Structure formats: structure tokens, C-alpha cells
């Protein structure tokens, strides 16, 4: 009997924050503001006959 449930897939997503500033007759400039929230997703199947639940 397993005490933990193994996962089949792990997804990790990172993102960063940028600010855009408008300029006359030019493309907007961007400035790096720092990291944004990270996201971690685990997916799997719970099998009671394997985990004992």
C-alpha cells in the first residue's frame, strides 16, 4: 500500500511583468518590473486499490 499518490504530469509556468510607456512617433518602450507569480500544476489518477483509500 502506498502512503502517497504519484503524479503523472507536472507543469511549471513562469511569467514576468513589463510596463509599456507610450512615446510620440515611436513604438512604446517597455520596462522590466520583475517576476510575476509562478504556477505549479500536478495531475494524476487516484487508484484506491493501490493507495489503500
Short mmCIF file of C-alpha atoms in Angstrom, two decimals:
data_model
loop_
_atom_site.label_atom_id
_atom_site.label_comp_id
_atom_site.label_asym_id
_atom_site.label_seq_id
_atom_site.Cartn_x
_atom_site.Cartn_y
_atom_site.Cartn_z
CA UNK A 1 0.00 0.00 0.00
CA UNK A 2 1.33 3.46 -0.95
CA UNK A 3 1.23 6.30 1.57
CA UNK A 4 1.46 8.98 -1.16
CA UNK A 5 -0.12 9.41 -4.58
CA UNK A 6 2.32 9.67 -7.51
CA UNK A 7 1.59 12.26 -10.19
CA UNK A 8 1.61 11.62 -13.95
CA UNK A 9 2.26 15.16 -15.16
CA UNK A 10 3.93 18.26 -13.77
CA UNK A 11 3.51 21.69 -15.38
CA UNK A 12 5.54 24.70 -14.23
CA UNK A 13 4.82 28.13 -15.66
CA UNK A 14 6.79 31.32 -15.04
CA UNK A 15 5.88 34.83 -16.09
CA UNK A 16 7.39 38.30 -15.86
CA UNK A 17 5.88 41.76 -15.55
CA UNK A 18 6.62 44.55 -18.03
CA UNK A 19 5.25 48.09 -18.19
CA UNK A 20 4.70 49.88 -21.51
CA UNK A 21 5.21 53.63 -21.89
CA UNK A 22 3.78 55.49 -24.88
CA UNK A 23 6.10 57.71 -26.93
CA UNK A 24 5.39 60.24 -29.69
CA UNK A 25 6.13 58.94 -33.23
CA UNK A 26 7.86 55.83 -31.84
CA UNK A 27 6.92 52.40 -30.63
CA UNK A 28 6.10 52.15 -26.92
CA UNK A 29 9.05 51.44 -24.66
CA UNK A 30 8.86 48.61 -22.14
CA UNK A 31 10.47 48.23 -18.73
CA UNK A 32 11.03 45.01 -16.80
CA UNK A 33 9.30 45.23 -13.40
CA UNK A 34 10.26 41.82 -12.03
CA UNK A 35 8.92 38.30 -11.85
CA UNK A 36 5.19 37.63 -11.64
CA UNK A 37 3.50 34.68 -9.92
CA UNK A 38 4.69 31.17 -10.73
CA UNK A 39 2.22 28.35 -11.30
CA UNK A 40 2.79 24.66 -10.48
CA UNK A 41 0.19 22.08 -11.56
CA UNK A 42 0.25 18.37 -10.73
CA UNK A 43 -2.18 15.94 -12.32
CA UNK A 44 -2.73 12.24 -11.77
CA UNK A 45 -5.17 9.45 -11.10
CA UNK A 46 -6.09 8.23 -7.64
CA UNK A 47 -6.49 4.43 -7.58
CA UNK A 48 -7.92 3.28 -4.22
CA UNK A 49 -6.76 -0.31 -4.78
CA UNK A 50 -3.15 0.93 -4.99
CA UNK A 51 -3.20 3.64 -2.30
CA UNK A 52 -5.48 1.82 0.11
CA UNK A 53 -8.09 4.60 0.20
#
